[in-house]
Amino acid sequence: MPVPIRKESETPVHRNIAKIAKLKVGSQDFGVEKDKGPGVGQPKHNTFVGEVCLSAGAYVSRRMINEIPPQSTGDWSDRGTTIPGWNVVVYPQPGDVIAYNGVPAVVTSHNTSVTVVDGVVQETNWGFRLGHENAVVRRFMPKNIQVNIVGPKRVRFSQRSGETVTSG
């Protein structure tokens, strides 16, 4: 049985992740034929989730080549994999990333998420379906984490405001 959803997070970044994901519904920018993220012929679920999170101000580390978020879909789905700033939680909230069987999605409301389906961004029940009881839910919980980006720049997240500060 899918886990119940709790009230919306009070974190501005968290709310923005869900809001931005919903705004992308209908987009065809993440089809396998697009030369984006991992390239032509490759699924873009991870690229979609990474772009949404980055646009909202949530930290998702990037590869130096083509600035692709390195969290593979398998990483989002694996409870044992550490993703800096993203904690595994039990009760999904809007703005969380829910992943099942290698496909991540952004939770937007109770039993609803947004992901790429057949090349189109769609609001669906991915991660909440019957049989998805083992879906992994991650929540962006910055606690003034500091990480290197490409080059000498550093990013720090303000725990109080959820804002990103870049220096260097």
GROMACS .gro file of C-alpha atoms in nm:
model
  168
    1MET     CA    1   0.000   0.000   0.000
    2PRO     CA    2   0.144   0.342  -0.093
    3VAL     CA    3   0.249   0.560   0.197
    4PRO     CA    4   0.030   0.861   0.286
    5ILE     CA    5   0.147   1.205   0.181
    6ARG     CA    6   0.196   1.476   0.439
    7LYS     CA    7   0.129   1.847   0.410
    8GLU     CA    8   0.340   2.057   0.176
    9SER     CA    9   0.689   2.146   0.294
   10GLU     CA   10   0.757   2.492   0.428
   11THR     CA   11   1.092   2.506   0.248
   12PRO     CA   12   1.075   2.754  -0.044
   13VAL     CA   13   1.310   2.544  -0.258
   14HIS     CA   14   1.099   2.237  -0.192
   15ARG     CA   15   0.779   2.411  -0.305
   16ASN     CA   16   0.954   2.544  -0.613
   17ILE     CA   17   1.067   2.197  -0.721
   18ALA     CA   18   0.703   2.081  -0.740
   19LYS     CA   19   0.589   2.406  -0.902
   20ILE     CA   20   0.856   2.397  -1.174
   21ALA     CA   21   0.788   2.029  -1.246
   22LYS     CA   22   0.419   2.105  -1.298
   23LEU     CA   23   0.502   2.394  -1.531
   24LYS     CA   24   0.694   2.152  -1.755
   25VAL     CA   25   0.397   1.917  -1.807
   26GLY     CA   26   0.344   1.877  -2.181
   27SER     CA   27   0.704   1.959  -2.269
   28GLN     CA   28   0.864   1.742  -2.535
   29ASP     CA   29   1.216   1.863  -2.454
   30PHE     CA   30   1.310   1.533  -2.288
   31GLY     CA   31   1.236   1.280  -2.563
   32VAL     CA   32   1.497   1.014  -2.648
   33GLU     CA   33   1.545   1.181  -2.986
   34LYS     CA   34   1.667   1.503  -2.821
   35ASP     CA   35   2.039   1.576  -2.790
   36LYS     CA   36   2.011   1.669  -2.425
   37GLY     CA   37   2.161   1.520  -2.110
   38PRO     CA   38   2.295   1.174  -2.193
   39GLY     CA   39   2.236   1.232  -2.566
   40VAL     CA   40   2.022   1.104  -2.850
   41GLY     CA   41   1.870   0.762  -2.798
   42GLN     CA   42   1.894   0.772  -2.419
   43PRO     CA   43   1.607   0.817  -2.168
   44LYS     CA   44   1.589   1.163  -2.013
   45HIS     CA   45   1.406   1.095  -1.681
   46ASN     CA   46   1.716   1.183  -1.482
   47THR     CA   47   1.790   1.490  -1.692
   48PHE     CA   48   1.435   1.615  -1.635
   49VAL     CA   49   1.454   1.567  -1.256
   50GLY     CA   50   1.803   1.723  -1.244
   51GLU     CA   51   1.701   2.030  -1.446
   52VAL     CA   52   1.388   2.085  -1.236
   53CYS     CA   53   1.582   2.059  -0.909
   54LEU     CA   54   1.860   2.289  -1.028
   55SER     CA   55   1.607   2.544  -1.158
   56ALA     CA   56   1.440   2.548  -0.817
   57GLY     CA   57   1.772   2.609  -0.640
   58ALA     CA   58   1.826   2.259  -0.506
   59TYR     CA   59   2.175   2.119  -0.528
   60VAL     CA   60   2.223   1.832  -0.769
   61SER     CA   61   2.588   1.770  -0.848
   62ARG     CA   62   2.689   1.787  -1.215
   63ARG     CA   63   2.935   1.605  -1.435
   64MET     CA   64   3.200   1.824  -1.584
   65ILE     CA   65   3.114   1.699  -1.933
   66ASN     CA   66   2.797   1.861  -2.068
   67GLU     CA   67   2.689   1.949  -1.712
   68ILE     CA   68   2.471   1.639  -1.679
   69PRO     CA   69   2.350   1.564  -1.327
   70PRO     CA   70   2.553   1.254  -1.234
   71GLN     CA   71   2.288   1.097  -1.019
   72SER     CA   72   2.189   0.809  -1.239
   73THR     CA   73   1.835   0.687  -1.226
   74GLY     CA   74   1.972   0.390  -1.035
   75ASP     CA   75   2.118   0.623  -0.770
   76TRP     CA   76   1.782   0.791  -0.705
   77SER     CA   77   1.626   0.442  -0.669
   78ASP     CA   78   1.891   0.301  -0.435
   79ARG     CA   79   1.835   0.372  -0.063
   80GLY     CA   80   2.201   0.293   0.002
   81THR     CA   81   2.338   0.561  -0.233
   82THR     CA   82   2.421   0.895  -0.073
   83ILE     CA   83   2.319   1.201  -0.274
   84PRO     CA   84   2.450   1.516  -0.100
   85GLY     CA   85   2.164   1.725   0.038
   86TRP     CA   86   1.900   1.462  -0.046
   87ASN     CA   87   1.781   1.245   0.245
   88VAL     CA   88   1.575   0.930   0.209
   89VAL     CA   89   1.237   0.985   0.378
   90VAL     CA   90   0.925   0.776   0.437
   91TYR     CA   91   0.635   1.013   0.372
   92PRO     CA   92   0.642   1.191   0.034
   93GLN     CA   93   0.571   1.563   0.006
   94PRO     CA   94   0.544   1.788  -0.297
   95GLY     CA   95   0.896   1.864  -0.414
   96ASP     CA   96   1.041   1.526  -0.318
   97VAL     CA   97   1.197   1.297  -0.577
   98ILE     CA   98   1.033   0.954  -0.587
   99ALA     CA   99   1.209   0.679  -0.779
  100TYR     CA  100   1.108   0.326  -0.862
  101ASN     CA  101   1.275   0.070  -1.086
  102GLY     CA  102   1.527   0.323  -1.218
  103VAL     CA  103   1.280   0.600  -1.305
  104PRO     CA  104   1.276   0.917  -1.092
  105ALA     CA  105   0.986   1.163  -1.075
  106VAL     CA  106   0.900   1.480  -0.882
  107VAL     CA  107   0.617   1.447  -0.630
  108THR     CA  108   0.359   1.721  -0.696
  109SER     CA  109   0.065   1.623  -0.476
  110HIS     CA  110  -0.099   1.326  -0.303
  111ASN     CA  111  -0.028   1.014  -0.516
  112THR     CA  112   0.085   1.232  -0.808
  113SER     CA  113   0.425   1.289  -0.963
  114VAL     CA  114   0.573   1.437  -1.280
  115THR     CA  115   0.816   1.248  -1.501
  116VAL     CA  116   0.893   1.179  -1.867
  117VAL     CA  117   0.660   0.925  -2.032
  118ASP     CA  118   0.718   0.838  -2.398
  119GLY     CA  119   0.917   1.157  -2.451
  120VAL     CA  120   0.658   1.390  -2.297
  121VAL     CA  121   0.661   1.535  -1.945
  122GLN     CA  122   0.342   1.410  -1.780
  123GLU     CA  123   0.173   1.421  -1.443
  124THR     CA  124   0.112   1.061  -1.343
  125ASN     CA  125   0.103   0.832  -1.041
  126TRP     CA  126   0.460   0.703  -1.087
  127GLY     CA  127   0.599   0.583  -0.755
  128PHE     CA  128   0.251   0.555  -0.603
  129ARG     CA  129   0.111   0.273  -0.818
  130LEU     CA  130   0.020  -0.069  -0.689
  131GLY     CA  131   0.348  -0.258  -0.684
  132HIS     CA  132   0.557   0.056  -0.621
  133GLU     CA  133   0.559   0.011  -0.243
  134ASN     CA  134   0.940  -0.001  -0.246
  135ALA     CA  135   0.977   0.332  -0.423
  136VAL     CA  136   1.254   0.546  -0.273
  137VAL     CA  137   1.159   0.899  -0.169
  138ARG     CA  138   1.428   1.165  -0.129
  139ARG     CA  139   1.386   1.514   0.010
  140PHE     CA  140   1.619   1.807  -0.042
  141MET     CA  141   1.734   1.899   0.309
  142PRO     CA  142   2.023   2.142   0.286
  143LYS     CA  143   2.214   2.194   0.607
  144ASN     CA  144   2.474   2.444   0.492
  145ILE     CA  145   2.640   2.177   0.279
  146GLN     CA  146   2.944   2.288   0.085
  147VAL     CA  147   3.050   2.117  -0.234
  148ASN     CA  148   3.284   2.190  -0.520
  149ILE     CA  149   3.133   2.272  -0.855
  150VAL     CA  150   3.343   2.294  -1.171
  151GLY     CA  151   3.655   2.497  -1.086
  152PRO     CA  152   3.713   2.697  -0.770
  153LYS     CA  153   3.351   2.806  -0.714
  154ARG     CA  154   3.170   2.676  -0.409
  155VAL     CA  155   2.800   2.660  -0.336
  156ARG     CA  156   2.654   2.699   0.011
  157PHE     CA  157   2.287   2.661   0.098
  158SER     CA  158   2.131   2.874   0.366
  159GLN     CA  159   1.938   2.645   0.597
  160ARG     CA  160   1.701   2.922   0.702
  161SER     CA  161   1.612   3.070   0.365
  162GLY     CA  162   1.685   2.782   0.128
  163GLU     CA  163   1.885   3.024  -0.088
  164THR     CA  164   2.197   2.931  -0.279
  165VAL     CA  165   2.513   3.139  -0.233
  166THR     CA  166   2.794   3.101  -0.489
  167SER     CA  167   3.144   3.227  -0.421
  168GLY     CA  168   3.488   3.198  -0.571
   0.00000   0.00000   0.00000
